[in-house]
PDB file of C-alpha atoms in Angstrom:
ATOM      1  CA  UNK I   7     163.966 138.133 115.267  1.00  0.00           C
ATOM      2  CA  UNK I   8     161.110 140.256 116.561  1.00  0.00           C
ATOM      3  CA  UNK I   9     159.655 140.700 113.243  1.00  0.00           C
ATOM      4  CA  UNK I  10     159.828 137.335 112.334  1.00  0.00           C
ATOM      5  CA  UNK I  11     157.927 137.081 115.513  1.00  0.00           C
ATOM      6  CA  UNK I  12     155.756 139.364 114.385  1.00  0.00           C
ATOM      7  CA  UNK I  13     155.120 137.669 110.671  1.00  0.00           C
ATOM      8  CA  UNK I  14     154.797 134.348 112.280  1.00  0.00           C
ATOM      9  CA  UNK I  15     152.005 135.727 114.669  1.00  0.00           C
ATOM     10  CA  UNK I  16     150.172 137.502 111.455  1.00  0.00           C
ATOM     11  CA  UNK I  17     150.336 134.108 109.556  1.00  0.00           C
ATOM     12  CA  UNK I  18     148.847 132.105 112.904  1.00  0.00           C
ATOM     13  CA  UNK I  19     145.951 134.979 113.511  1.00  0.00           C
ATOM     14  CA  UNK I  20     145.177 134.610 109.895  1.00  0.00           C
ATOM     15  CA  UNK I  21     145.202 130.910 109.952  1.00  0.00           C
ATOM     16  CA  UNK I  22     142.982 131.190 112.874  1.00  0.00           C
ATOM     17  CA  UNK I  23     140.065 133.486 111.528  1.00  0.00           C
ATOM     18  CA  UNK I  24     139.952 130.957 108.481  1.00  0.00           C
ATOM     19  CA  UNK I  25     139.559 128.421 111.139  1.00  0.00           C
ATOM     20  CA  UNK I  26     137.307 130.024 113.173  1.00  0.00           C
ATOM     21  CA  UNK I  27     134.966 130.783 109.768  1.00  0.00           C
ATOM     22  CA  UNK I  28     135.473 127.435 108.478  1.00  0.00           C
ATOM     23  CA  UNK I  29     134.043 126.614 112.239  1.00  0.00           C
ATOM     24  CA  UNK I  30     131.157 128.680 111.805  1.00  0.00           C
ATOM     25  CA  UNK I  31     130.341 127.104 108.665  1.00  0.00           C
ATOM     26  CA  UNK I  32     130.526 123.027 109.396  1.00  0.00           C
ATOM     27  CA  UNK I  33     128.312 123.948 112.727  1.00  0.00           C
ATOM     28  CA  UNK I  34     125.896 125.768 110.387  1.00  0.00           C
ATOM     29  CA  UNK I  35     125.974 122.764 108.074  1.00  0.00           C
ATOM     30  CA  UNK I  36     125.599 120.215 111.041  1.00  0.00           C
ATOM     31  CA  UNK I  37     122.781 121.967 112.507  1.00  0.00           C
ATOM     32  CA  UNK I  38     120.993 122.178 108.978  1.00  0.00           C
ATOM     33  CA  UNK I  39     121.790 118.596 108.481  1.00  0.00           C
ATOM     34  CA  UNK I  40     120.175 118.159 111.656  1.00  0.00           C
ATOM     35  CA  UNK I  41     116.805 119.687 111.095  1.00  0.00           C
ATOM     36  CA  UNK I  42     116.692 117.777 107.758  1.00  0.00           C
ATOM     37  CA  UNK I  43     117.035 115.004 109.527  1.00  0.00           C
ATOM     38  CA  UNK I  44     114.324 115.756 112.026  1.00  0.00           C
ATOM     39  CA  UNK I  45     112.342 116.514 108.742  1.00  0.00           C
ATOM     40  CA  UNK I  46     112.726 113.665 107.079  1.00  0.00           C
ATOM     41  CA  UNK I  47     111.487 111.641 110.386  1.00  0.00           C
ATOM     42  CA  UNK I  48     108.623 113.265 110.559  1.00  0.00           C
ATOM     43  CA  UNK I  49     107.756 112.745 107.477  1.00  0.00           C
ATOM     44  CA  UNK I  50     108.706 109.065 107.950  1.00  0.00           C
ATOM     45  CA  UNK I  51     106.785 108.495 111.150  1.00  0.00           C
ATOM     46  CA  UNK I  52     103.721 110.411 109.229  1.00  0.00           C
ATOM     47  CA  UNK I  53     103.853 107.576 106.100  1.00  0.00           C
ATOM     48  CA  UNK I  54     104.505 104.751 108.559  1.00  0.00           C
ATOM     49  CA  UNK I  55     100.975 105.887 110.339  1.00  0.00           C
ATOM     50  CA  UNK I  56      99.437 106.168 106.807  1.00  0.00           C
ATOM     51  CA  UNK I  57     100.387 103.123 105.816  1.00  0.00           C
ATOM     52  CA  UNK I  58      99.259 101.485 109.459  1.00  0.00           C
ATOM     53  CA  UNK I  59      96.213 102.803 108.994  1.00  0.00           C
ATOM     54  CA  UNK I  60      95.995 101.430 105.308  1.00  0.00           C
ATOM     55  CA  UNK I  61      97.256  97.980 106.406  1.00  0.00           C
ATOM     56  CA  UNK I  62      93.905  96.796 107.513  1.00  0.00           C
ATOM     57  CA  UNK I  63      91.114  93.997 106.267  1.00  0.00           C
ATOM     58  CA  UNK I  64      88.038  95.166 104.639  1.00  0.00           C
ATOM     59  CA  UNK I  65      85.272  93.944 103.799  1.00  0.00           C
ATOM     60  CA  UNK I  66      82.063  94.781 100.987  1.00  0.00           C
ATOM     61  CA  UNK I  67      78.823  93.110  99.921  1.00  0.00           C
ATOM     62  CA  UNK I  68      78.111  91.437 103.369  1.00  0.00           C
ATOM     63  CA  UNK I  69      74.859  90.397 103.183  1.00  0.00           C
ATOM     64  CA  UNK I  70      73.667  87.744 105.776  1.00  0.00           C
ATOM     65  CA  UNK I  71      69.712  85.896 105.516  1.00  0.00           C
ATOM     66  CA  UNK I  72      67.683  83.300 107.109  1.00  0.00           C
ATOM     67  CA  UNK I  73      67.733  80.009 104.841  1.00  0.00           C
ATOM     68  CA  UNK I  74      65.471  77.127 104.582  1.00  0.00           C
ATOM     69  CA  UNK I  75      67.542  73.696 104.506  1.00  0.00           C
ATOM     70  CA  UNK I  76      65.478  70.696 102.797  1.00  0.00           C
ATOM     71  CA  UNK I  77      66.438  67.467 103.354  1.00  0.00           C
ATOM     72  CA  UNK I  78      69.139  66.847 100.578  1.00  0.00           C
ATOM     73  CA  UNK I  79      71.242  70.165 101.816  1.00  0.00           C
ATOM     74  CA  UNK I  80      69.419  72.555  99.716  1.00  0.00           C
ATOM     75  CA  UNK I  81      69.382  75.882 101.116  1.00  0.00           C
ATOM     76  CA  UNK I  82      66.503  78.367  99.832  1.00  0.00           C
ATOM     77  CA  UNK I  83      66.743  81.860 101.268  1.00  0.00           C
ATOM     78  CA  UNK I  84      63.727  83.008 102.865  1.00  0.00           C
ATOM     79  CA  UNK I  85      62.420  86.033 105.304  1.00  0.00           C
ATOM     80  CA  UNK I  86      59.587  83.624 107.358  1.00  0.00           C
ATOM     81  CA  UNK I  87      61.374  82.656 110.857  1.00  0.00           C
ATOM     82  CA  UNK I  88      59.191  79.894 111.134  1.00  0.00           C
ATOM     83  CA  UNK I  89      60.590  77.743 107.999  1.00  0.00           C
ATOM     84  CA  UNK I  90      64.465  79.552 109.335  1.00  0.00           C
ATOM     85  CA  UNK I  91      66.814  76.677 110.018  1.00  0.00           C
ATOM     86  CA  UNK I  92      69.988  78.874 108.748  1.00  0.00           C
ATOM     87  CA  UNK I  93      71.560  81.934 109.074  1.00  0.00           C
ATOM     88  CA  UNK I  94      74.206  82.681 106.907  1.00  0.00           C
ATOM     89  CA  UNK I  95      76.300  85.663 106.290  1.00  0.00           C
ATOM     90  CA  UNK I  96      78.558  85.947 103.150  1.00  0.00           C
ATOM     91  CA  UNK I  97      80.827  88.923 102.020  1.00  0.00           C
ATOM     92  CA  UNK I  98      83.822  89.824 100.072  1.00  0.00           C
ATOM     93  CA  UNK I  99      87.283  90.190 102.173  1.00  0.00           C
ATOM     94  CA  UNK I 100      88.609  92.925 100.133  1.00  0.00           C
ATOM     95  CA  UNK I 101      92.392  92.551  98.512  1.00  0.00           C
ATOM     96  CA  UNK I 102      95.380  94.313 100.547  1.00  0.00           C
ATOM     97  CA  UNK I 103      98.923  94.174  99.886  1.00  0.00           C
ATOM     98  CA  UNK I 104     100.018  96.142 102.605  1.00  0.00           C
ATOM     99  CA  UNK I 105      98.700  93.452 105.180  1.00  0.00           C
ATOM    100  CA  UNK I 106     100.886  90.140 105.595  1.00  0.00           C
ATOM    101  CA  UNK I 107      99.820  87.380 103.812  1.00  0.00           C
ATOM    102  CA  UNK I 108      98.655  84.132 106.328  1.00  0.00           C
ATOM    103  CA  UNK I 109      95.468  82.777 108.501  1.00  0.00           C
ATOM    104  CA  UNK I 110      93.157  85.356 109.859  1.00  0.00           C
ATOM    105  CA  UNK I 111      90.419  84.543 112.110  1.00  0.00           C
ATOM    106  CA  UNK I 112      86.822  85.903 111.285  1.00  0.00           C
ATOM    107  CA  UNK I 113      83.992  86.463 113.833  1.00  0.00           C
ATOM    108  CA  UNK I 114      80.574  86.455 113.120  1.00  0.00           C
ATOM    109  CA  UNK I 115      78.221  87.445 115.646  1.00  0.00           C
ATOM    110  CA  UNK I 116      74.593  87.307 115.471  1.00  0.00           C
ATOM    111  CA  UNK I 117      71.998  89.456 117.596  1.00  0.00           C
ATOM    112  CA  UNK I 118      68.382  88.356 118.050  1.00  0.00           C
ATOM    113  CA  UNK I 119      65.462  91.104 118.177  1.00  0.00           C
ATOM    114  CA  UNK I 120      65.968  91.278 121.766  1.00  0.00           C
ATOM    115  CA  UNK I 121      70.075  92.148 121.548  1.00  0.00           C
ATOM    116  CA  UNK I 122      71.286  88.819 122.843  1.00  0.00           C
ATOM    117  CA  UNK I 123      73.943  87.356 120.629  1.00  0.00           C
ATOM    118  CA  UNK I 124      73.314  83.779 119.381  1.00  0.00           C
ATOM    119  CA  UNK I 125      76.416  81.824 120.592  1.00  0.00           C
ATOM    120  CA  UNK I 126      77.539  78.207 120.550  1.00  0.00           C
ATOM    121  CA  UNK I 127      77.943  78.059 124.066  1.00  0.00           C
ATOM    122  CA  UNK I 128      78.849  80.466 127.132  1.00  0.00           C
ATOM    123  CA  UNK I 129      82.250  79.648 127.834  1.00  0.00           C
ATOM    124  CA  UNK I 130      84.741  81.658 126.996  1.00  0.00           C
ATOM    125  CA  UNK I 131      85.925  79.214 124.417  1.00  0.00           C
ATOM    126  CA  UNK I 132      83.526  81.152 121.973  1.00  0.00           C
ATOM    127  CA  UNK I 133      84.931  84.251 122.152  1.00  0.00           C
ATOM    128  CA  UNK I 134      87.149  86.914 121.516  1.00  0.00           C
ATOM    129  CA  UNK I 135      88.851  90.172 122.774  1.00  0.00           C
ATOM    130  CA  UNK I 136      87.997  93.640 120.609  1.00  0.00           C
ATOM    131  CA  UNK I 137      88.861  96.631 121.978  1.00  0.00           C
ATOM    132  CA  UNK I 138      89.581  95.441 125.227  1.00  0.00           C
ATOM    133  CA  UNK I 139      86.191  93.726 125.544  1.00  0.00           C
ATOM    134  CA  UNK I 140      85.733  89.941 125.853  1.00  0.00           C
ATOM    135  CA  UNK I 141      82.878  89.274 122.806  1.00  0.00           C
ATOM    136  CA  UNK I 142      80.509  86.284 122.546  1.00  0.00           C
ATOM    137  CA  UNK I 143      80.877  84.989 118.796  1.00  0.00           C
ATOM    138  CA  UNK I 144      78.377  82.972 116.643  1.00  0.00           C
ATOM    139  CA  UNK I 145      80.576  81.491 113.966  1.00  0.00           C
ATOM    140  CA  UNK I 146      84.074  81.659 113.312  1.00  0.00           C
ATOM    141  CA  UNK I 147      86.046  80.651 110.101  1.00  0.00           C
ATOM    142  CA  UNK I 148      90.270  80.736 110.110  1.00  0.00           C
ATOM    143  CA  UNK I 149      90.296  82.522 106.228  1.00  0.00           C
ATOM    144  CA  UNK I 150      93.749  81.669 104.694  1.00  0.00           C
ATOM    145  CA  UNK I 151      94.616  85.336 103.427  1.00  0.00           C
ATOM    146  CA  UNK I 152      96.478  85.906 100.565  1.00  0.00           C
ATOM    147  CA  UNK I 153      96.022  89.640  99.573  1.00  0.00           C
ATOM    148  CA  UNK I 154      93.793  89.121  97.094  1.00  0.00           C
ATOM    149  CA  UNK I 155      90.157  89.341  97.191  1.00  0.00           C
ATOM    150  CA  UNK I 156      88.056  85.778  98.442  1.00  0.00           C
ATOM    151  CA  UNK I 157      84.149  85.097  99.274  1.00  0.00           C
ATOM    152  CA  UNK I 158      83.903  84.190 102.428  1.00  0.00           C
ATOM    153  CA  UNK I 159      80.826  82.490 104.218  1.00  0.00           C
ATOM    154  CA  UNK I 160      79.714  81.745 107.461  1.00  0.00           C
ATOM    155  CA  UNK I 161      76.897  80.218 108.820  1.00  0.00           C
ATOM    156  CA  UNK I 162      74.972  79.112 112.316  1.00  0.00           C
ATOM    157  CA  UNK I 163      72.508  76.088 112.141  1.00  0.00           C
ATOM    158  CA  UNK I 164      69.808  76.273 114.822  1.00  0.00           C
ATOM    159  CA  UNK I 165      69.318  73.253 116.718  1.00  0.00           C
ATOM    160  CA  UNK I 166      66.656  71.104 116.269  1.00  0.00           C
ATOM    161  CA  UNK I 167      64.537  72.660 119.010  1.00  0.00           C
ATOM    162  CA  UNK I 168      65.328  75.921 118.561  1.00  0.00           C
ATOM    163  CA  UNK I 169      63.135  78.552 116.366  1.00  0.00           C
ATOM    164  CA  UNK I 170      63.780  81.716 114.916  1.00  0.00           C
ATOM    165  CA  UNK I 171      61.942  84.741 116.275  1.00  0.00           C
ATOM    166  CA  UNK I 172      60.285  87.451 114.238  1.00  0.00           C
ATOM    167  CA  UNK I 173      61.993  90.698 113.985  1.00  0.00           C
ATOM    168  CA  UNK I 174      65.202  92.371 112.913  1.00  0.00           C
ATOM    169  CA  UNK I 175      68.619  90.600 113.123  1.00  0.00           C
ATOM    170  CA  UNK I 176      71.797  92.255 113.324  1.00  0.00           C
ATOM    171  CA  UNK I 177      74.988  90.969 112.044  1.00  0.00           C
ATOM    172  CA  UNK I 178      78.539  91.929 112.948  1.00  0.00           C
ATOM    173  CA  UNK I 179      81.682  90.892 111.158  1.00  0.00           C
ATOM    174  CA  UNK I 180      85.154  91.002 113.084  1.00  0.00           C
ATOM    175  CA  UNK I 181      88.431  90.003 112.869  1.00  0.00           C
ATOM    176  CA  UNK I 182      91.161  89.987 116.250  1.00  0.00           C
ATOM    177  CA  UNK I 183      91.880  93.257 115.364  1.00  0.00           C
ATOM    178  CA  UNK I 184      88.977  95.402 114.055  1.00  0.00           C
ATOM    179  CA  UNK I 185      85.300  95.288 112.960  1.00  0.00           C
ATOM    180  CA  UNK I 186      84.874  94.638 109.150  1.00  0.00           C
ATOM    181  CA  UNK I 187      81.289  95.490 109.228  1.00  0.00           C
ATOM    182  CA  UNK I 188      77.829  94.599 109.912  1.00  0.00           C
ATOM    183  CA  UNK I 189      74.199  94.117 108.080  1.00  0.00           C
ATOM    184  CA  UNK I 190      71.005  93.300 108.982  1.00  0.00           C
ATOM    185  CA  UNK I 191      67.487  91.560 107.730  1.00  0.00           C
ATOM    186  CA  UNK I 192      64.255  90.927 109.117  1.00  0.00           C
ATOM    187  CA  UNK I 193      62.175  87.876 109.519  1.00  0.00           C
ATOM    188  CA  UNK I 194      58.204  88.038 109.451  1.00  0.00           C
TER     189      UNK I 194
END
């Protein structure tokens, strides 16, 4: 009896180093599994920030002017602010499939020589929040984005008794989230 005892307590030891090893080995596995894991979020998180920083509008060929208007609608470009009854800005909202397709709200703001912004009024009905500051806007347009590529123009008519001033104008494009970009021109 006590060395069938003795067999049967071999066998068990036995049985429990293979268990213990086994052990060893699935927490080695786990904790690898673990750090891949890890890994692989990282690497995640780092793509998700690429492709956030990707996912935004842009815009190319802005290019914004004083314009003559005659009488039948006719608008003539021209760099004298006394014959300026138009400024319009027109530019290229780039194509993005990485930003969701639907109505996007465009800002244009024009500055005079002096730095004021030309604005349709002084509520806050004419403007909008970037960057945590409330903005004055000239012109706004809703563009109905599609990820593709589309012209887009805006324009500010001066009132009747308003006249341009000579100097250099500066012109800002925006949407809710981020600036597009911005040109300039002068008027003699």
């Amino acid at each position: 009896i006590s060395q069938e005892y003795v067999k049967e307590m071999d066998k068990l030891y036995q049985e429990n180093q293979a268990l213990k090893t086994e052990n060893t080995q699935v927490r080695a596995d786990l904790e690898q599994e673990r750090q891949d894991k890890a890994n692989i979020q990282k690497s995640n998180d780092a793509l998700s920030a690429k492709i956030s920083g990707a996912a935004v509008y842009k815009a190319y060929s802005i290019h914004s002017a004083g314009y003559n208007v005659s009488k039948k609608g006719e608008e003539e470009a021209t760099d004298k602010a006394s014959r300026v009854k138009r400024i319009k800005t027109s530019f290229v909202l780039g194509e993005n499939s990485l930003i969701e397709a639907g109505p996007v709200n465009v800002y244009c703001r024009v500055s005079v020589p002096s730095g004021k912004v030309i604005t349709p009024g002084s509520s806050d009905t004419y403007s909008f929040v970037h960057d945590g500051q409330r903005l004055q806007y000239t012109a706004k347009k809703v563009v109905n984005y599609n990820n593709k590529s589309q012209n887009v123009s805006l324009s500010w008519d001066l009132m009747s008794d308003d006249k341009a001033v000579k100097g250099r104008y500066v012109v800002q494009i925006f949407t809710d989230d981020q600036l597009l970009g911005e040109s300039s021109f002068t008027l003699k």
